[in-house]
PDB file of C-alpha atoms in Angstrom:
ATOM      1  CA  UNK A   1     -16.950   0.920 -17.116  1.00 96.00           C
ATOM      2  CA  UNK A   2     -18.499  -0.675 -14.039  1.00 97.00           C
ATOM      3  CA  UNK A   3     -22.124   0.523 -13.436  1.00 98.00           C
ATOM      4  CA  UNK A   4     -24.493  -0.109 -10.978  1.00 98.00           C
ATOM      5  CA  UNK A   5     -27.736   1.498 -11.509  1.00 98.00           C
ATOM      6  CA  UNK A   6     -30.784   1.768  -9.167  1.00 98.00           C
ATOM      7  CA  UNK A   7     -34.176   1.713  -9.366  1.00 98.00           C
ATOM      8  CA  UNK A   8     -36.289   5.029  -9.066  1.00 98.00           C
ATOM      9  CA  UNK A   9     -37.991   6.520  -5.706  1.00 98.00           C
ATOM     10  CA  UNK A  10     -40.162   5.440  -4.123  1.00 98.00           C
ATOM     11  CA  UNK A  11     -43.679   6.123  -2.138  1.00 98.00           C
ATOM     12  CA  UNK A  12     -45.463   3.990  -0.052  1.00 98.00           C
ATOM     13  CA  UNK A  13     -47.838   3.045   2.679  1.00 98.00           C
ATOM     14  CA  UNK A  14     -47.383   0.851   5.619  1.00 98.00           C
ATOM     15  CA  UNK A  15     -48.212  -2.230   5.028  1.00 97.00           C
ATOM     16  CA  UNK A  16     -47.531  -2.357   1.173  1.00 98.00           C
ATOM     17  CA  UNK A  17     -44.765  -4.597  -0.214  1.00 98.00           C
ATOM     18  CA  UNK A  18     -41.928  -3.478  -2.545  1.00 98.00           C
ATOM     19  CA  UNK A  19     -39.059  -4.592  -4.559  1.00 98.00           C
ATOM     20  CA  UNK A  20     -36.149  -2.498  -5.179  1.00 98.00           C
ATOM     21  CA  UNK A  21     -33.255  -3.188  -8.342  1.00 98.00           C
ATOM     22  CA  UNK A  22     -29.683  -2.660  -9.033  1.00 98.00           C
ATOM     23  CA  UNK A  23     -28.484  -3.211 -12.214  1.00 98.00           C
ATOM     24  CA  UNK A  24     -25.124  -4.183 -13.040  1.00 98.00           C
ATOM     25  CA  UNK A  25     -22.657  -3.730 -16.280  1.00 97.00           C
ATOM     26  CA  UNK A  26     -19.514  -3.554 -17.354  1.00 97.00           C
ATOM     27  CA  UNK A  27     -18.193  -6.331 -15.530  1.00 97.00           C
ATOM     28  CA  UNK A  28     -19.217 -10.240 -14.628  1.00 97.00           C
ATOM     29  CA  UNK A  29     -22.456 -10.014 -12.902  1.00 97.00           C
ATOM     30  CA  UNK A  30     -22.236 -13.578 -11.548  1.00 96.00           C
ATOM     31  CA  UNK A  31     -18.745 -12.831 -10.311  1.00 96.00           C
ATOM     32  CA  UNK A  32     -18.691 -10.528  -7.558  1.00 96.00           C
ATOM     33  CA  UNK A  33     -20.931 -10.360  -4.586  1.00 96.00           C
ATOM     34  CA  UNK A  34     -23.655  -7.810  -4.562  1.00 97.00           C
ATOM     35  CA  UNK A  35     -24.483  -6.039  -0.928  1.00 97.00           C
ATOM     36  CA  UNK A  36     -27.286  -3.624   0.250  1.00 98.00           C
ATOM     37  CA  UNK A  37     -26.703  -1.129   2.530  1.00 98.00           C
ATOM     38  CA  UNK A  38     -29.449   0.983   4.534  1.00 98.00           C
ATOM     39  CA  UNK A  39     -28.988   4.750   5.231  1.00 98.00           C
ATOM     40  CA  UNK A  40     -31.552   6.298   7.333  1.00 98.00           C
ATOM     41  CA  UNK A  41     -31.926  10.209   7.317  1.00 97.00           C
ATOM     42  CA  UNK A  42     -29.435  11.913   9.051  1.00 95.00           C
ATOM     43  CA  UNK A  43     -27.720   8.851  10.177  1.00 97.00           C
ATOM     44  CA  UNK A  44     -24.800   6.219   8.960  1.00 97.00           C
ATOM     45  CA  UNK A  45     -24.304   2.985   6.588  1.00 98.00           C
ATOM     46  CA  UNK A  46     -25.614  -0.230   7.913  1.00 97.00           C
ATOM     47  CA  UNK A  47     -25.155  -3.608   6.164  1.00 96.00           C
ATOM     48  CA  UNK A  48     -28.266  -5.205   5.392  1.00 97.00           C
ATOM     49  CA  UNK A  49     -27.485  -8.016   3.418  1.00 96.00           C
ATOM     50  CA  UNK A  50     -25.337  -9.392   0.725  1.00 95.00           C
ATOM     51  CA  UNK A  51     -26.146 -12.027  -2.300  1.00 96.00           C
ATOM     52  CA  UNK A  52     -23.483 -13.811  -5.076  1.00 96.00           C
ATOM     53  CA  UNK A  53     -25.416 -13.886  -7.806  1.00 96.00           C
ATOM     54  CA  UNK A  54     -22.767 -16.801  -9.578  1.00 94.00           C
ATOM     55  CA  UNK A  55     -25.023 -19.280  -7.503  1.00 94.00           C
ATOM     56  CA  UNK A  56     -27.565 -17.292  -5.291  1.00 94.00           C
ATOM     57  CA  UNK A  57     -25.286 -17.187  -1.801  1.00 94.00           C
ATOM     58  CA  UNK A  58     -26.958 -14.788   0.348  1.00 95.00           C
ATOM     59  CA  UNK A  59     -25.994 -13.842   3.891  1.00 94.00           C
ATOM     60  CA  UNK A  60     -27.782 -11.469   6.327  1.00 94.00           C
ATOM     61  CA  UNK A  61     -27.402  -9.275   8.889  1.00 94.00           C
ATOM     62  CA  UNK A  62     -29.083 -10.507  12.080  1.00 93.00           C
ATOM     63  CA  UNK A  63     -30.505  -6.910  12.006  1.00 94.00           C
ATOM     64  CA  UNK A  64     -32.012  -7.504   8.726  1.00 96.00           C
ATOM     65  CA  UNK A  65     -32.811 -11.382   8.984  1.00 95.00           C
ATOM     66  CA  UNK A  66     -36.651 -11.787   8.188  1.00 96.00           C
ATOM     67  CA  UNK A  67     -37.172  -8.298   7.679  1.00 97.00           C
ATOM     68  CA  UNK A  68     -35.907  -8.380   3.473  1.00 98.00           C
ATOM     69  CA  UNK A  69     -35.367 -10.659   0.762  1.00 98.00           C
ATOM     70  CA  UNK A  70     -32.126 -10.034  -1.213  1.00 98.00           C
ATOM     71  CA  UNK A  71     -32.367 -11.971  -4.467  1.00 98.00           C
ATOM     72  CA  UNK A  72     -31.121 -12.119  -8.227  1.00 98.00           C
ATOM     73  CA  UNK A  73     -31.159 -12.433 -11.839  1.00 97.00           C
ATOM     74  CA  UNK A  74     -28.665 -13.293 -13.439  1.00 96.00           C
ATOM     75  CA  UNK A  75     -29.721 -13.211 -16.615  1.00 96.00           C
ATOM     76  CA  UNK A  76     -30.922  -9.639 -16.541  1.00 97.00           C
ATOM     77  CA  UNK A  77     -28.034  -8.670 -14.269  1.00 98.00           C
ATOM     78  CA  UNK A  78     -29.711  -7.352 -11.566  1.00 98.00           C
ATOM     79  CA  UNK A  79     -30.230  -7.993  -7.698  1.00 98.00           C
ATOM     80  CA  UNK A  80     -33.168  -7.314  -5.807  1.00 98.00           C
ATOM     81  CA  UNK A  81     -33.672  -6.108  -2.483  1.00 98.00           C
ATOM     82  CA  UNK A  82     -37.655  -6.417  -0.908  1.00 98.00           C
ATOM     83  CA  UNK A  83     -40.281  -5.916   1.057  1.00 98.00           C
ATOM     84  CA  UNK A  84     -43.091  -7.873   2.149  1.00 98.00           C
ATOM     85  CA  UNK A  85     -45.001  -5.524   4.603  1.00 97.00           C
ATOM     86  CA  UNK A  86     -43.297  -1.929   4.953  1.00 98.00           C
ATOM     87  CA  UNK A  87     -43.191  -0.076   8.104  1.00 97.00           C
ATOM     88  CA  UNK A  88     -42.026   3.760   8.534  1.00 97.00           C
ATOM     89  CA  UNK A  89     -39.219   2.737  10.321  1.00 97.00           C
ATOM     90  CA  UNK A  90     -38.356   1.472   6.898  1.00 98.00           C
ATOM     91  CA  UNK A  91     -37.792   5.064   5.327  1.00 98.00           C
ATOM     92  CA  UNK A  92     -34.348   5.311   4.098  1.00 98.00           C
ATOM     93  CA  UNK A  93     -31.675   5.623   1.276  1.00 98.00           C
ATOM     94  CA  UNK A  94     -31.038   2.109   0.136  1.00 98.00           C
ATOM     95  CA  UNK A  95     -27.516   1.740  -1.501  1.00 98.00           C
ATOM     96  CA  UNK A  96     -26.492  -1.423  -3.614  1.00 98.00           C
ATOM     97  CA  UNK A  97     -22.355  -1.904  -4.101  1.00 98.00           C
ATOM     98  CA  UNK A  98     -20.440  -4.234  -5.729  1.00 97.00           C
ATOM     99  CA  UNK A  99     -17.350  -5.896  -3.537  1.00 95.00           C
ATOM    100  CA  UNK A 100     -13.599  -5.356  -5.249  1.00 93.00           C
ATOM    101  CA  UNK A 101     -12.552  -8.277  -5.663  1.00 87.00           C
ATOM    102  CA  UNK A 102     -14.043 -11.223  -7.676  1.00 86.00           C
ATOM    103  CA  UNK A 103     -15.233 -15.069  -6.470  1.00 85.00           C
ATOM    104  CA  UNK A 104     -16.982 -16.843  -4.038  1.00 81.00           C
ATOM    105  CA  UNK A 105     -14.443 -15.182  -0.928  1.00 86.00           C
ATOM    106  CA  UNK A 106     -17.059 -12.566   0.838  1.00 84.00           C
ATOM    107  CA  UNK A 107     -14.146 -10.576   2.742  1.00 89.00           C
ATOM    108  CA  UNK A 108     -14.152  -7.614   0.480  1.00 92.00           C
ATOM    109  CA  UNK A 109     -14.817  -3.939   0.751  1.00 95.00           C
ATOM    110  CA  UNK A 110     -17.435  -2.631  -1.599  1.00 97.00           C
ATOM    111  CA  UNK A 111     -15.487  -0.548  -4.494  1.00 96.00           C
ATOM    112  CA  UNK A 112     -18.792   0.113  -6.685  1.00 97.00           C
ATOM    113  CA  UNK A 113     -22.096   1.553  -5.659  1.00 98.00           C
ATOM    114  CA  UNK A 114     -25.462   2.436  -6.872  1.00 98.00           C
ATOM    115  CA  UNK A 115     -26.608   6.287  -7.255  1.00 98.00           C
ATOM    116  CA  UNK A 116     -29.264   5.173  -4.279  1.00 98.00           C
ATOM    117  CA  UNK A 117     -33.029   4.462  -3.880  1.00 98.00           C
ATOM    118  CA  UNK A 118     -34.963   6.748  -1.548  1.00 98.00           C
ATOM    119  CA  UNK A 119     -37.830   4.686  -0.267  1.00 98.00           C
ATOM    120  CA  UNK A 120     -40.325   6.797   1.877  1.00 98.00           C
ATOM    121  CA  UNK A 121     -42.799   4.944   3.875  1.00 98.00           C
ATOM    122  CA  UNK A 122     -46.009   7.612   4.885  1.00 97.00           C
ATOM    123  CA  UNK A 123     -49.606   7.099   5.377  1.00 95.00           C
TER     124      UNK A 123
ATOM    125  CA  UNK B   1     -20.273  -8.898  16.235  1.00 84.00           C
ATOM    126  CA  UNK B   2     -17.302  -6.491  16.023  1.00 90.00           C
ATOM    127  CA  UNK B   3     -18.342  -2.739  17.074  1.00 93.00           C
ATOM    128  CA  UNK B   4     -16.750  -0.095  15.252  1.00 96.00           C
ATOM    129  CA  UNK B   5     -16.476   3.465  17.358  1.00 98.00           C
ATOM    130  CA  UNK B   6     -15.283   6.133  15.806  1.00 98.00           C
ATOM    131  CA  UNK B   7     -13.495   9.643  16.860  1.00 95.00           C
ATOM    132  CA  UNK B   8     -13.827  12.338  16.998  1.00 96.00           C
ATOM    133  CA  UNK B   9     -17.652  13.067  16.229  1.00 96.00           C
ATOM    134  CA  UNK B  10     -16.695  15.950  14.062  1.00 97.00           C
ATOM    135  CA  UNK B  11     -13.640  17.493  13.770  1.00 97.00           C
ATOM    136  CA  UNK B  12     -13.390  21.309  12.488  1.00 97.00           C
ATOM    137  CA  UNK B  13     -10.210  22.133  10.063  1.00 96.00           C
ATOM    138  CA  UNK B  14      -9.009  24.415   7.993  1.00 96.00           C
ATOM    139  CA  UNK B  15      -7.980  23.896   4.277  1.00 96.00           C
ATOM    140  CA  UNK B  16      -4.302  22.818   4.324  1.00 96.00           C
ATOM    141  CA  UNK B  17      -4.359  21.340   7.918  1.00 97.00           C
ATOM    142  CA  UNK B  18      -3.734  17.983   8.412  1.00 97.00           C
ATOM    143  CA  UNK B  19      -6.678  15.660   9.489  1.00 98.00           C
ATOM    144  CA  UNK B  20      -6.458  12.487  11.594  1.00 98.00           C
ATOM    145  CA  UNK B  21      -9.599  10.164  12.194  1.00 98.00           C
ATOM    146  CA  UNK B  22      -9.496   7.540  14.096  1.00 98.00           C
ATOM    147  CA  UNK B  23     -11.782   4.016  14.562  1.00 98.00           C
ATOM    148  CA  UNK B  24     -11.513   1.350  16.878  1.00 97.00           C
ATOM    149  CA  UNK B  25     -12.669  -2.068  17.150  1.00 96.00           C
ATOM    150  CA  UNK B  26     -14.817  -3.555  19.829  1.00 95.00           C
ATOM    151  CA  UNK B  27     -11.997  -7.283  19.052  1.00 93.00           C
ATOM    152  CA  UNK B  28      -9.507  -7.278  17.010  1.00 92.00           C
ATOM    153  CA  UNK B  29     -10.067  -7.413  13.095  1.00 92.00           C
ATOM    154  CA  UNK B  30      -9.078 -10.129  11.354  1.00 82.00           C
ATOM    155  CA  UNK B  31      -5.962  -9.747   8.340  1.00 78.00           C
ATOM    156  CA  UNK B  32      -6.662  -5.829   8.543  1.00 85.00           C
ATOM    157  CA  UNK B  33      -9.540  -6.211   6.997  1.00 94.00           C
ATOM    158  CA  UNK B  34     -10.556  -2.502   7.517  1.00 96.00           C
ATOM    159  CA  UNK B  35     -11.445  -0.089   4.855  1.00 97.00           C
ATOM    160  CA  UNK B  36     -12.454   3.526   4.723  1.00 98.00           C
ATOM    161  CA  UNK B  37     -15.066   5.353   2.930  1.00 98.00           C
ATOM    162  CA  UNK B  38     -15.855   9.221   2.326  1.00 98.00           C
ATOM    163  CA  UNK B  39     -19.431  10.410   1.306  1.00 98.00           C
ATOM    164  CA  UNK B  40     -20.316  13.424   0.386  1.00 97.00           C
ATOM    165  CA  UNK B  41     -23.865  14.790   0.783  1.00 95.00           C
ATOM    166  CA  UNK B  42     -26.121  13.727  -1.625  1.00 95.00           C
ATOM    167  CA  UNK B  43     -23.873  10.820  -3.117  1.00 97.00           C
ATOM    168  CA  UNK B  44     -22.821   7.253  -2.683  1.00 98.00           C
ATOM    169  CA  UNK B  45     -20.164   6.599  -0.405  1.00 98.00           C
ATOM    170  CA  UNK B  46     -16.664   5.733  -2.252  1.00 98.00           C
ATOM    171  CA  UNK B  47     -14.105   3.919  -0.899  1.00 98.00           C
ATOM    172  CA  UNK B  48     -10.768   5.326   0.117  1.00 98.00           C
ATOM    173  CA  UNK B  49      -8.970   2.862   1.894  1.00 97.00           C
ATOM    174  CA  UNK B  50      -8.896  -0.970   2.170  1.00 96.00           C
ATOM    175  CA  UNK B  51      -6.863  -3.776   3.988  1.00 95.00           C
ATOM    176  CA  UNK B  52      -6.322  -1.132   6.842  1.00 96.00           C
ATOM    177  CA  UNK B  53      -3.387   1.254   4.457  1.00 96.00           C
ATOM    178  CA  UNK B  54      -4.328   0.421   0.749  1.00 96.00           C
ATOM    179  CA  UNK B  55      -5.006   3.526  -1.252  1.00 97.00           C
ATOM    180  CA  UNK B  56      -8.320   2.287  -3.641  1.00 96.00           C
ATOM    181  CA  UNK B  57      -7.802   3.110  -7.867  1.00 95.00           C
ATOM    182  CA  UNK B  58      -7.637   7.013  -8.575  1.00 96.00           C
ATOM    183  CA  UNK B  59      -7.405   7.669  -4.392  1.00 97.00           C
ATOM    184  CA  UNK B  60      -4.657  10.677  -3.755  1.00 97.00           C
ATOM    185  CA  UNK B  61      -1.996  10.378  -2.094  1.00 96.00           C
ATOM    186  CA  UNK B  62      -2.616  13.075   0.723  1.00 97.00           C
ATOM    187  CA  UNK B  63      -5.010   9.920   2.061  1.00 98.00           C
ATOM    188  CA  UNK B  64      -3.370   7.118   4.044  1.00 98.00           C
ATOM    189  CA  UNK B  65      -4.234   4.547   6.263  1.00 97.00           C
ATOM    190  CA  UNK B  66      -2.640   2.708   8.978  1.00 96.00           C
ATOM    191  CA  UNK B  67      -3.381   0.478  12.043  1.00 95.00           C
ATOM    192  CA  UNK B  68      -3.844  -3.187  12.913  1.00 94.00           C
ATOM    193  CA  UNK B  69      -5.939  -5.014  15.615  1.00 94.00           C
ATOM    194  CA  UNK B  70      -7.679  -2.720  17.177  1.00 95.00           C
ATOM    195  CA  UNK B  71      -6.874   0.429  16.775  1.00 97.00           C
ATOM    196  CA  UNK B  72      -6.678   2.230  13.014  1.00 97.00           C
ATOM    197  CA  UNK B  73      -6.058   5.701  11.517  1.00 97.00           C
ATOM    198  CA  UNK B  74      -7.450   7.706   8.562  1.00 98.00           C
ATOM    199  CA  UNK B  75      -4.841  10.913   7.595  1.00 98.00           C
ATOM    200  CA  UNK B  76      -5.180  13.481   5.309  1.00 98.00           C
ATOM    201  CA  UNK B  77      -2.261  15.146   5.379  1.00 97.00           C
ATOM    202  CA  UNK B  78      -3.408  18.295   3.575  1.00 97.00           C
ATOM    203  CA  UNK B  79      -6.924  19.468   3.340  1.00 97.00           C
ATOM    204  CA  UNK B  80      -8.433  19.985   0.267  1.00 97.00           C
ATOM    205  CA  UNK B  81     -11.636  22.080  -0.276  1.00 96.00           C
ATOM    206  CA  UNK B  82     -13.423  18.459  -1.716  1.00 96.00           C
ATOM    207  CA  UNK B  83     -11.891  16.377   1.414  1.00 97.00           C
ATOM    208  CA  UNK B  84     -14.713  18.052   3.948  1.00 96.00           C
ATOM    209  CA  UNK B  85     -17.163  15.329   4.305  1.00 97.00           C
ATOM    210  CA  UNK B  86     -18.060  11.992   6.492  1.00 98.00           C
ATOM    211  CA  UNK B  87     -16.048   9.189   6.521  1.00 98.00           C
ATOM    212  CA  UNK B  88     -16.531   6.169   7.332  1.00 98.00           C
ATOM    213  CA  UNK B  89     -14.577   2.706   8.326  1.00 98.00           C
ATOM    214  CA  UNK B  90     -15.910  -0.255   7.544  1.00 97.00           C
ATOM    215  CA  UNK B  91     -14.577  -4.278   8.991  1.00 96.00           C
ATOM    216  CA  UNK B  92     -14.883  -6.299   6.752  1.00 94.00           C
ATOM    217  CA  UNK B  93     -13.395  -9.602   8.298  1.00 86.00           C
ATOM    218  CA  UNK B  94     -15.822 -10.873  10.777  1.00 80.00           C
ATOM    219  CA  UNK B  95     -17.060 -14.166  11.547  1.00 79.00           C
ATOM    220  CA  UNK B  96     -21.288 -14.964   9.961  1.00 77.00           C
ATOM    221  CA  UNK B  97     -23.498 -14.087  10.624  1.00 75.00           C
ATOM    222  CA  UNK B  98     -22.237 -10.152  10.610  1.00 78.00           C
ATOM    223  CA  UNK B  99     -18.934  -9.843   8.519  1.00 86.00           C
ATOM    224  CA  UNK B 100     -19.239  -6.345   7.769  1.00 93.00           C
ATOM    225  CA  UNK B 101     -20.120  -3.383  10.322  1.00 94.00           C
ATOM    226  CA  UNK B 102     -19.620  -0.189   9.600  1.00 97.00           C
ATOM    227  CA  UNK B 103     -18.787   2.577  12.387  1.00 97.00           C
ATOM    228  CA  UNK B 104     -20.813   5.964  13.081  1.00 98.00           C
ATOM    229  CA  UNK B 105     -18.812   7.857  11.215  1.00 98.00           C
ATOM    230  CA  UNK B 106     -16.810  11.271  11.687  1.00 98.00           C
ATOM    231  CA  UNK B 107     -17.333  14.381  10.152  1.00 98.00           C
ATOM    232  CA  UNK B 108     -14.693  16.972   8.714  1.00 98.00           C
ATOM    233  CA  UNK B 109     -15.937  20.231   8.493  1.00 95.00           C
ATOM    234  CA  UNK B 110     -14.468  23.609   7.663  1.00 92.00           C
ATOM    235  CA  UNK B 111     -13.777  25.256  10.968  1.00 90.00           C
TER     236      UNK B 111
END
């Protein structure tokens, strides 16, 4: 069964850095790309970001470039999505998913997702 | 970057009616690479729909999708109690930097 499985909430200040997981099983992790997706309260999906972790590909949304680091490990199974200097405007759900189809081709929908991570950003 | 729009808003139905959502493109999509997802609150989106009519594993068959180009449709063509929730499309087919935007969504609530 394919999983993806998130890391806990989270709390934070502005200004404090973070790094969020999503663990993959029960398929290839190097095989499929692995995308982030940003849901702010009350509000719709946006594409952050996206990462194959076969060789480390990542592509960003303009939106996002700068802003986060996608990354992964392949040899735990599990891509990253962080945080250098958080803002409130950073508050969200954060969704990782898993794209149907296998390889290096990027044009996929995402078929899998993560349970989400709830970051809250508060002084 | 292609801009998805979405219609209506929300749309108010009754269990058994027949629901049609609609999303269009700001240029056309390439190889109808549009897919549709429904989220419920509280939970991950899951995806319905992909390549613009392609019901995803364990989808029923009350949802379909059609379109190309421009212009694409989401039906349900009978309400169930579980169907009332947002939905989303999604292109998927873009040139980089952006190859994925997702549109505002609609809402299907029980009128």
């Amino acid at each position: 069964e394919v999983q993806l499985v998130q890391s806990g909430a989270e709390v934070k200040k502005p200004g404090e850095s973070l790094k969020i997981s999503c663990k993959g099983s029960g398929y290839s992790f190097t095989s499929y790309w692995i995308g982030w997706v940003r849901q702010m309260p009350g509000k719709g999906l946006e594409w952050m970001g996206i990462i194959y972790p076969g060789d480390s590909d990542t592509r960003y949304s303009p939106s996002f470039q700068g802003q986060v680091t996608i990354s992964a490990d392949k040899s735990i199974s599990t891509a990253y999505l962080q945080w250098s200097s958080l803002k409130a405007s950073d508050t969200a759900m954060y969704y990782c998913a898993r794209q149907y189809s296998s390889g290096w081709y990027v044009y996929n929908p995402f078929s899998y997702w993560g349970q989400g991570t709830l970051v809250t950003v508060s002084s | 970057e292609i801009v998805l729009t979405q219609s209506p808003g929300t749309l108010s139905l009754s269990p058994g009616e027949r629901a049609t959502l609609s999303c269009r493109a700001s240029q056309s999509v390439s190889s109808s690479y549009l897919a549709w997802y429904q989220q419920k609150p509280g939970q991950a989106p899951r995806l319905l729909i992909y390549g613009a009519s392609s019901r995803a594993t364990g989808i029923p068959d009350r949802f379909s999708g059609s379109g190309s180009g421009t212009d694409f449709t989401l039906t349900i063509s009978r309400l169930e109690p579980e169907d009332f929730a947002v939905y989303y499309c999604q292109q998927y087919g873009s040139s980089p930097p952006a190859p994925f935007t997702f549109g505002p969504g609609t809402k299907v609530d029980i009128k």
